[in-house]
Tab-separated table of C-alpha atoms and ligand atoms in Angstrom:
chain	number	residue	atom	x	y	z
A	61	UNK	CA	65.573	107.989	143.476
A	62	UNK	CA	64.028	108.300	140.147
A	63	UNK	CA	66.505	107.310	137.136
A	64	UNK	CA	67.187	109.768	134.338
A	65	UNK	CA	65.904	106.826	132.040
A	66	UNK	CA	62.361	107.578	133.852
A	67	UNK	CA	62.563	111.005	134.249
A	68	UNK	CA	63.069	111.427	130.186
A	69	UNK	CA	60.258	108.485	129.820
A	70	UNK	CA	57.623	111.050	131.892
A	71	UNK	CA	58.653	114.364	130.160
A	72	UNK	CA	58.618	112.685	126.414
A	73	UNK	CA	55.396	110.321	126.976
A	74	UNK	CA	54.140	110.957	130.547
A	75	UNK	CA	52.167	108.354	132.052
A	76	UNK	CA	50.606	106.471	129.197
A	77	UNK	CA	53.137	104.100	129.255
A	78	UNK	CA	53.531	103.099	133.175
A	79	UNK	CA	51.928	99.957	132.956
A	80	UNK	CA	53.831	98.600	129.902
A	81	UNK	CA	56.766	96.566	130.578
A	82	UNK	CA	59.946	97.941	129.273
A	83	UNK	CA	60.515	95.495	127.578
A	84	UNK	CA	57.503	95.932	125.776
A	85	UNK	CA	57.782	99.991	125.320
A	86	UNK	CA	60.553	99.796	123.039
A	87	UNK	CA	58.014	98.206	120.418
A	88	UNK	CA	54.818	100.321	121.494
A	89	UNK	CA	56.102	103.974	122.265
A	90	UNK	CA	55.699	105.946	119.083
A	91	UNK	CA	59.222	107.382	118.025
A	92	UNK	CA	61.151	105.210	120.186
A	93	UNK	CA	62.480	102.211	117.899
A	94	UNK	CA	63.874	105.298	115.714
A	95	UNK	CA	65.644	106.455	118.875
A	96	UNK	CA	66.955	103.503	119.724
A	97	UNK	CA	68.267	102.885	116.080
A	98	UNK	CA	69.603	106.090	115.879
A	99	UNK	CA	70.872	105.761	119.071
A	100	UNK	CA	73.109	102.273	118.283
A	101	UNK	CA	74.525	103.755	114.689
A	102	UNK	CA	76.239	106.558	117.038
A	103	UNK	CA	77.206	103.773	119.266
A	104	UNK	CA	78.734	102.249	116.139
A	105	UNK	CA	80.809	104.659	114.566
A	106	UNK	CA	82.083	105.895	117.880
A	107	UNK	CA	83.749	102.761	118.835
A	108	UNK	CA	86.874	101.951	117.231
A	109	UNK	CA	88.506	99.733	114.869
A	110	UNK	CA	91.234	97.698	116.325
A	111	UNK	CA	94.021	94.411	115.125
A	112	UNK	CA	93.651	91.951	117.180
A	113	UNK	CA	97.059	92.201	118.383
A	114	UNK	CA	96.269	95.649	119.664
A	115	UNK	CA	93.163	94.217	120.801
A	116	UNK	CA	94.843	91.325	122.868
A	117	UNK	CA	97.788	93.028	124.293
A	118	UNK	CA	95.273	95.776	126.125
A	119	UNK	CA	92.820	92.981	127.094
A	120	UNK	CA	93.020	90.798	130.649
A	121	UNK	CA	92.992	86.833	129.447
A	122	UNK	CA	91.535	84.660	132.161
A	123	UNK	CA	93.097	81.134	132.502
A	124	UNK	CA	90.309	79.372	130.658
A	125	UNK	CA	90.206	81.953	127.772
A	126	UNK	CA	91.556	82.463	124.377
A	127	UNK	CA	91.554	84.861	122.164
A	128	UNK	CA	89.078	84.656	119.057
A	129	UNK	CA	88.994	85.873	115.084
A	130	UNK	CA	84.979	86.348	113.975
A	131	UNK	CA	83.709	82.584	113.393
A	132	UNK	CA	81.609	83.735	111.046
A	133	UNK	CA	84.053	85.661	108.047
A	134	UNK	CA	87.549	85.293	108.829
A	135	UNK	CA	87.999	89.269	110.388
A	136	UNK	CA	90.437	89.463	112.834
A	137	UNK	CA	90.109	93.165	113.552
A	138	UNK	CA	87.696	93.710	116.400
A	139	UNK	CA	85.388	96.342	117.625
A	140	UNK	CA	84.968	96.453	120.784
A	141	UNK	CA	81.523	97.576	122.188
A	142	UNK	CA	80.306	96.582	126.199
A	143	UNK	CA	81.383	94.782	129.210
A	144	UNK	CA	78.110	93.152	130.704
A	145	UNK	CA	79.026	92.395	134.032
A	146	UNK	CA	76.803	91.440	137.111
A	147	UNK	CA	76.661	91.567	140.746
A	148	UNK	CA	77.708	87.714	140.869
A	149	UNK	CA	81.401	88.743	140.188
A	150	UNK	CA	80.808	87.752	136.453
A	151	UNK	CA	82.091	90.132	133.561
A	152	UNK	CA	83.202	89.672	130.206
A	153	UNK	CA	83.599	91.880	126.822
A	154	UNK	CA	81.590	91.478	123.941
A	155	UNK	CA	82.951	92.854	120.387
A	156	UNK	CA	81.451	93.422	116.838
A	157	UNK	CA	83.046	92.218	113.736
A	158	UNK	CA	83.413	95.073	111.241
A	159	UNK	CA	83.101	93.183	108.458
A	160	UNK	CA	79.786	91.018	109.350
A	161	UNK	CA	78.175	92.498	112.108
A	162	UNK	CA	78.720	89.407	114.144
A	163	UNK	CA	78.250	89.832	118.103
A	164	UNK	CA	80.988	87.690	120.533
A	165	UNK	CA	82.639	87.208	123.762
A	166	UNK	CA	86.414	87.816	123.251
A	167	UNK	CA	88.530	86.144	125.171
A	168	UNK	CA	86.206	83.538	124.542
A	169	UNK	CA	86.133	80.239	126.211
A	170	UNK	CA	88.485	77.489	125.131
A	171	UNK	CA	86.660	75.025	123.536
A	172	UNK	CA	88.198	72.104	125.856
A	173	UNK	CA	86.993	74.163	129.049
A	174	UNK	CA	83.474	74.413	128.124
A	175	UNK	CA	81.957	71.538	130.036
A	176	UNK	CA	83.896	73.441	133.326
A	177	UNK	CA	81.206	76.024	133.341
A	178	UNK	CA	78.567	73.453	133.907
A	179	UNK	CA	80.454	71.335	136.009
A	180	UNK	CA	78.364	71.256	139.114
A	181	UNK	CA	74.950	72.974	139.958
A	182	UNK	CA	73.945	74.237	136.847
A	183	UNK	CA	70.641	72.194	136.719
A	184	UNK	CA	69.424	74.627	139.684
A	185	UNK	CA	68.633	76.978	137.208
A	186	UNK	CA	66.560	74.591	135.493
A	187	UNK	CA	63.765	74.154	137.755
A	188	UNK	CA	60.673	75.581	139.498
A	189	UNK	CA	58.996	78.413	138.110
A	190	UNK	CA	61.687	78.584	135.507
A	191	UNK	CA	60.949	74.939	134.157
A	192	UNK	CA	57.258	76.201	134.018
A	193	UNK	CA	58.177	79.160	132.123
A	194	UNK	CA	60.626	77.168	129.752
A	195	UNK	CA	57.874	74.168	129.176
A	196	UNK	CA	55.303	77.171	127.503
A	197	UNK	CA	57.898	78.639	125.622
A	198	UNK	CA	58.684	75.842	124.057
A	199	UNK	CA	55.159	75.014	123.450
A	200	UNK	CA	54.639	78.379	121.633
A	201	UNK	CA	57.582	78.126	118.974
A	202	UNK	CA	56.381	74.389	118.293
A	203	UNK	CA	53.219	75.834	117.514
A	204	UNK	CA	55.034	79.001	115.454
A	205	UNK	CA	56.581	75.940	113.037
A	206	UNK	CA	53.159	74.089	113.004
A	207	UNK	CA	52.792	70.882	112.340
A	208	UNK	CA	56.934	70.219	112.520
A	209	UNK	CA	56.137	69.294	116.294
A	210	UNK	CA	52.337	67.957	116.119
A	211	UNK	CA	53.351	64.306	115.385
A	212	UNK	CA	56.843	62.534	115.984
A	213	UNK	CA	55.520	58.874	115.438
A	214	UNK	CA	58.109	57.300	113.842
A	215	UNK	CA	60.110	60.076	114.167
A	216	UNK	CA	63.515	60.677	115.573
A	217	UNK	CA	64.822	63.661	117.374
A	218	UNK	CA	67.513	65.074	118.930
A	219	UNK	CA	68.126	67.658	121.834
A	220	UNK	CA	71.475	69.155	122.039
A	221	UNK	CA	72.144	70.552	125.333
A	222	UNK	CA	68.806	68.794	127.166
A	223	UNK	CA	69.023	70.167	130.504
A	224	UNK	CA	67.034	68.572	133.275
A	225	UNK	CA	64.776	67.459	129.665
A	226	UNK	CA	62.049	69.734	130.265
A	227	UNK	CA	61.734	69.618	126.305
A	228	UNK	CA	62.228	66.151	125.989
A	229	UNK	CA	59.830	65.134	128.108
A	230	UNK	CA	56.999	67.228	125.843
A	231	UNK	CA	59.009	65.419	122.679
A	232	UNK	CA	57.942	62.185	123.920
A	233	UNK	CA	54.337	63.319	125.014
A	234	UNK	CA	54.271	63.674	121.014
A	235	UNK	CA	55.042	60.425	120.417
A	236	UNK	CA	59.443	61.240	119.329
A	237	UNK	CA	61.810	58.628	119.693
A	238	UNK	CA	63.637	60.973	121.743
A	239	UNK	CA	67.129	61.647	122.717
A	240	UNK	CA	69.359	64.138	124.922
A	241	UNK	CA	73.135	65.402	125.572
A	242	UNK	CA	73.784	67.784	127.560
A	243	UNK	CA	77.370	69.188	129.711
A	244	UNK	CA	75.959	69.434	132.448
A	245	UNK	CA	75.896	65.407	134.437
A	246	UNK	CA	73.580	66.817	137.179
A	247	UNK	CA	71.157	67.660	134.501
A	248	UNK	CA	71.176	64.497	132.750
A	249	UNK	CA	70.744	62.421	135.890
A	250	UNK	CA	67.259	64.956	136.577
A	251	UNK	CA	66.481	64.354	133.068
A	252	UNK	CA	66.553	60.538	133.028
A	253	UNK	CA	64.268	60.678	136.616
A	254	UNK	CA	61.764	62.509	134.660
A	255	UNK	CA	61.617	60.646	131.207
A	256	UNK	CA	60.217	57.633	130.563
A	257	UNK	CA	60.915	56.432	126.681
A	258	UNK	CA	63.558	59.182	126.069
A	259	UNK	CA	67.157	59.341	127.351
A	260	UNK	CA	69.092	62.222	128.379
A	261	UNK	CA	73.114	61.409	127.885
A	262	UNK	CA	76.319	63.466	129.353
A	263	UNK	CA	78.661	64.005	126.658
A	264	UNK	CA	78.659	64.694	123.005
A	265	UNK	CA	76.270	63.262	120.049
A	266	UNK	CA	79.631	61.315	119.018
A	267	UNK	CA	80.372	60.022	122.125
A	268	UNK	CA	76.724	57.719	122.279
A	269	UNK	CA	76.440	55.327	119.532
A	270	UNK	CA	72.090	55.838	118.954
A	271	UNK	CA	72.953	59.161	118.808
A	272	UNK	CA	76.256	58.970	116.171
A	273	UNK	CA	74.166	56.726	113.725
A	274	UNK	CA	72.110	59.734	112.676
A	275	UNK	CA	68.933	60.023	110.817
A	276	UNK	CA	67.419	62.596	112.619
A	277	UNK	CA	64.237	64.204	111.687
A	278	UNK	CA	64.040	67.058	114.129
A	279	UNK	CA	67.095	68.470	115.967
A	280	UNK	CA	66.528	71.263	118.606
A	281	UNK	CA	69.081	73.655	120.230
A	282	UNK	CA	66.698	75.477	122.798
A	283	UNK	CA	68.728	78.915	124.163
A	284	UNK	CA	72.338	76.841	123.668
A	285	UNK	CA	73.062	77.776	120.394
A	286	UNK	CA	74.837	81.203	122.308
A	287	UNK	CA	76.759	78.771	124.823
A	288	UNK	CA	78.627	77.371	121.727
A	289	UNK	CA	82.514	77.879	121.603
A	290	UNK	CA	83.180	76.141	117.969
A	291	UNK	CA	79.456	76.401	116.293
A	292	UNK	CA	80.837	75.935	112.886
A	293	UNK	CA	81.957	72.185	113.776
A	294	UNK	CA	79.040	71.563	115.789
A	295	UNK	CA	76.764	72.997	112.846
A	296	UNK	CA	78.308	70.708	110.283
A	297	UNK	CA	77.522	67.573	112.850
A	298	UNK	CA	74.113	68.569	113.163
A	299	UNK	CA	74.017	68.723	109.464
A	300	UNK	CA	75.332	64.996	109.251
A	301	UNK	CA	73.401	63.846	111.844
A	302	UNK	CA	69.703	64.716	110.020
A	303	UNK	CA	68.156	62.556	107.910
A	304	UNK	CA	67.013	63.753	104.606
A	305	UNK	CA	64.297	66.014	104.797
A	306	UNK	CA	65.237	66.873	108.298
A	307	UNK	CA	65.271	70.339	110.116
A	308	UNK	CA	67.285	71.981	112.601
A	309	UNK	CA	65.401	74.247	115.566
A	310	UNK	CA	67.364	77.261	117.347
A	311	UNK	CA	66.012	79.550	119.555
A	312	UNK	CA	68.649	82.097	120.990
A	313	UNK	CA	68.475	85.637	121.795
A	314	UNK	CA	68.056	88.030	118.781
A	315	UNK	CA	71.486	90.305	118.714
A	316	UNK	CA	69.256	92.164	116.267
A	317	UNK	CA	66.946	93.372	118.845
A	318	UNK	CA	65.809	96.487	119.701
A	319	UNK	CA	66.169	95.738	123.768
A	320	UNK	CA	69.738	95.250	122.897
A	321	UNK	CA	70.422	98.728	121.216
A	322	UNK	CA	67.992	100.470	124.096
A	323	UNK	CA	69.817	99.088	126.792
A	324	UNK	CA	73.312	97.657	125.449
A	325	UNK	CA	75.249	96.265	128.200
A	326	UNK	CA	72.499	95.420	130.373
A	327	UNK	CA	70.810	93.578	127.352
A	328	UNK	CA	68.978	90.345	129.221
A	329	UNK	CA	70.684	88.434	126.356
A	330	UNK	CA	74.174	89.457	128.018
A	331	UNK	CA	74.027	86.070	130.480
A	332	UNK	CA	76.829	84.754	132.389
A	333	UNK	CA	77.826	81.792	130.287
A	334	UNK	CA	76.317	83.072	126.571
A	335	UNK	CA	79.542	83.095	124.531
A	336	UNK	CA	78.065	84.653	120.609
A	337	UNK	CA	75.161	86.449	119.991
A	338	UNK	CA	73.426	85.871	116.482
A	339	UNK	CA	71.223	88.027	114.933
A	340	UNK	CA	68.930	86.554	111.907
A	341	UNK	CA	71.891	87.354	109.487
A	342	UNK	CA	74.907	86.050	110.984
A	343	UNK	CA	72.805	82.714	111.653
A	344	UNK	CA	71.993	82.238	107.825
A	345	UNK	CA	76.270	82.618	107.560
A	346	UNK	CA	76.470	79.750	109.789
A	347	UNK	CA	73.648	77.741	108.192
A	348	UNK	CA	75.301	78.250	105.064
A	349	UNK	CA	78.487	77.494	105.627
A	350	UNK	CA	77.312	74.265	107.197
A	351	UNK	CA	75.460	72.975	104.363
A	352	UNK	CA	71.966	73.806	105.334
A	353	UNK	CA	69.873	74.558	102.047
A	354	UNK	CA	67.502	77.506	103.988
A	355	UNK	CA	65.997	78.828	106.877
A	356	UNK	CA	63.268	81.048	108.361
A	357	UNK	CA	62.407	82.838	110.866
A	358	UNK	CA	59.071	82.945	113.296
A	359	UNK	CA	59.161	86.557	114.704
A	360	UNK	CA	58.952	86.590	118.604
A	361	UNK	CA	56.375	88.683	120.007
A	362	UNK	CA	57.448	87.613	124.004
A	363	UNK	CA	55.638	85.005	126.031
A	364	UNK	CA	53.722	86.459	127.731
A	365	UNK	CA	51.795	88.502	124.617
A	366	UNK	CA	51.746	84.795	122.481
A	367	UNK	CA	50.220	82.698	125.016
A	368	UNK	CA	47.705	86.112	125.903
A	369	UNK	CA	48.729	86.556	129.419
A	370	UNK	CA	49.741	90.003	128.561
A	371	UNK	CA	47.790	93.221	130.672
A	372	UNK	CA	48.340	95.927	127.466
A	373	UNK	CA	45.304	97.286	125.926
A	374	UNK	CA	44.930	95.983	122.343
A	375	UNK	CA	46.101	98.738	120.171
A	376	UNK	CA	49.340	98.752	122.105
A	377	UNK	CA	49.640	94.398	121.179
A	378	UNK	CA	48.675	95.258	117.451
A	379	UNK	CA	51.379	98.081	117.876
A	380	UNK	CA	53.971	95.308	118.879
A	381	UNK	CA	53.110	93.534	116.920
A	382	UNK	CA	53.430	95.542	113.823
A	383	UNK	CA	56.845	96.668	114.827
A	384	UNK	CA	58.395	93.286	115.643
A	385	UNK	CA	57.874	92.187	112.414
A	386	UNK	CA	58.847	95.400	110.570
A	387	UNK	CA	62.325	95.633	112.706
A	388	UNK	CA	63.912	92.854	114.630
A	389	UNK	CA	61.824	89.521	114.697
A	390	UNK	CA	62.127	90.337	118.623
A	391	UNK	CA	64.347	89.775	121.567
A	392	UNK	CA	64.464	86.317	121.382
A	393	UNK	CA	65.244	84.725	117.396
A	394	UNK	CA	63.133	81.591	116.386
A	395	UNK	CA	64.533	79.851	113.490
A	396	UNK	CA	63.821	76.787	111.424
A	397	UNK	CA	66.559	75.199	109.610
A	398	UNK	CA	65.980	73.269	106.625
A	399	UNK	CA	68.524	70.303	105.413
A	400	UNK	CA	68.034	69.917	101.898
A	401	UNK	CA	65.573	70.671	99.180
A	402	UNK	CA	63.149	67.885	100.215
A	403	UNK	CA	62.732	69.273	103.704
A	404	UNK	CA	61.616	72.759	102.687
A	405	UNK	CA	59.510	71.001	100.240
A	406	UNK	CA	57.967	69.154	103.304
A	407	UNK	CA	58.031	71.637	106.054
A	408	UNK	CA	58.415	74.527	104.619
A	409	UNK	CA	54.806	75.565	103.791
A	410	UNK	CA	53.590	78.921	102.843
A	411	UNK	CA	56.847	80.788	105.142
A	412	UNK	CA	58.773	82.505	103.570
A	413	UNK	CA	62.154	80.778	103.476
A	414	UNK	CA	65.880	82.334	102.812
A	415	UNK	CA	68.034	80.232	100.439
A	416	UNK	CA	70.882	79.321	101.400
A	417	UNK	CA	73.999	79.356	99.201
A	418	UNK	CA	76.291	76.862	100.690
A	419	UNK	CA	79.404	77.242	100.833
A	420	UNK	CA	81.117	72.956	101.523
A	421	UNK	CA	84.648	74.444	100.227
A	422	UNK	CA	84.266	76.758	103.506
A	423	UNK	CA	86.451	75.411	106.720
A	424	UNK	CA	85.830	76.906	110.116
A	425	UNK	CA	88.705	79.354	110.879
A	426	UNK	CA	91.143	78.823	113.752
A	427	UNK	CA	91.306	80.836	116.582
A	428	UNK	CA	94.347	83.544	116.894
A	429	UNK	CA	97.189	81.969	119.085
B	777	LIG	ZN1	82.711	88.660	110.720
């Protein structure tokens, strides 16, 4: 059965487009990222404005769940906006802050439940063609923040939420003095098989005293800054745990994207355990309020294009090009965090690099009883 998504693609741009990706049509169909745009402000100011009492008392709470205020500013009111949901028997509901535009799962997860959903099994995820995939990725943002990642002699760094260490074992290929936590204790125990000088840990940075000392150079959240219940306390940690002139990595999926207002609830950043989507705004908020002195951005352009495995013809790439920088940065957010003055003056180069205004009388804000 052909889908009214492809019947409308063939009458609007007939077969030009068949062998792009849709992921990739979004960004090279002429007309379409206006669409799309046009498409999520209607999506916007149909969907209501709501207390968070209202909110709550219409809304199932599952036994591991609370109910949250936006992290970000303080709004308790809520917009509510999709239900991703899967055929695993996974759903949850994803709302909007008014006030700050600021994507999250509400009910969220309790904070003291978190390490439940990677309890067992997780690491199967993180392995095979997946750990091939995830190894080049993170090979193309450490060459998008050139030289941060050419040479970690004498240079400490962290990786929150490690995995099975696929990065960590590349960190120490470079020469790091390398170091790991991660939920997940089946992960850890694969991690630790494959390093040699690094060491993967189960737990929290706190929790392992060559990890509490500090004096980080480089600390990386690779696609875990979205699993992160209370990202305002873990934000300030990282911020303590850098050494001056250090910098903070994040990769996470863009909730500015343009894949996310084409497809909305089936969005591939709507994943089973992803908790708050950031888009490149709501990130400098939580920079900022954690004492980070600026950030900026490497626009994502998808694997497959970066590392030139892509089939499209090269006006389409210049096309995507041209309109992932112009819109959303791309489905996938790339960021580099600076600590202080002397790190931008050392990494930051010729990017161009938002300010931060922090904000050290801000306090993360409780979650609603
Ligand atoms: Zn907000």
């Amino acid at each position: 059965m052909v889908s009214a998504r492809r019947l409308i693609s063939r009458i609007v741009y007939g077969s030009r487009y068949d062998r792009v990706s849709w992921g990739q049509r979004v960004y090279v169909r002429p007309g379409e990222r206006l669409a799309r745009e046009a498409q999520w402000r209607w999506r916007l100011r149909r969907a209501p404005v709501i207390p968070l009492a209202d909110y709550a008392a219409r809304t199932p709470l599952g036994a591991i769940e609370e109910f949250v205020s936006c992290l970000m500013c303080g709004q308790s009111r809520q917009q509510p906006l999709f239900e991703p949901a899967n055929g695993d028997g996974w759903s949850y509901r994803v709302v909007r802050c008014p006030s700050c535009g600021f994507l999250y799962r509400n009910p969220n997860v309790r904070p003291e439940h978190l390490g439940d959903l990677y309890a067992t099994g997780y690491s199967g995820f993180l392995t095979g063609t997946y750990a091939a995939n995830r190894q080049r990725r993170y090979r193309l943002t450490m060459d998008a923040f050139a030289p941060v990642f050419s040479d970690g002699r004498d240079r400490r760094l962290l990786d929150f939420g490690c995995g099975a260490g696929l990065f960590l074992e590349l960190a120490e290929q470079r020469g790091f003095e390398a170091y790991g936590v991660d939920l997940s204790p089946d992960s850890v125990e694969q991690a630790n098989a494959r390093l040699t000088r690094a060491r993967a840990y189960f737990g929290a940075p706190e929790d392992v005293p060559e990890i509490a000392e500090g004096g980080f150079d480089v600390i990386t959240l690779w696609s875990v800054l979205a699993h992160l219940p209370r990202p305002l306390s873990d934000f300030s940690r990282f911020r303590q745990l850098l050494a001056p002139g250090g910098v903070l990595l994040v990769l996470t999926v863009n909730a500015r994207s343009l894949l996310l207002k084409a497809y909305g609830p089936k969005w591939s950043g709507f994943t089973k355990n992803h908790l708050m989507f950031y888009s490149p705004e709501t990130l400098r908020t939580l920079l900022g309020r954690t004492g980070f002195a600026g950030v900026s951005y490497a626009p994502h352009y998808g694997d497959a294009v970066e590392a030139g495995t892509d089939r499209l013809p090269e006006p389409l790439r210049r096309r995507l090009r041209r309109t992932v920088e112009a819109t959303d940065g791309g489905n996938m957010m790339r960021a580099l965090a600076f600590a202080d003055e002397e790190a931008i003056a050392r990494w930051g180069g010729d990017r161009r690099i938002h300010r931060l205004r922090t904000r050290c009388d801000a306090r993360p804000v409780p979650a609603a009883d």
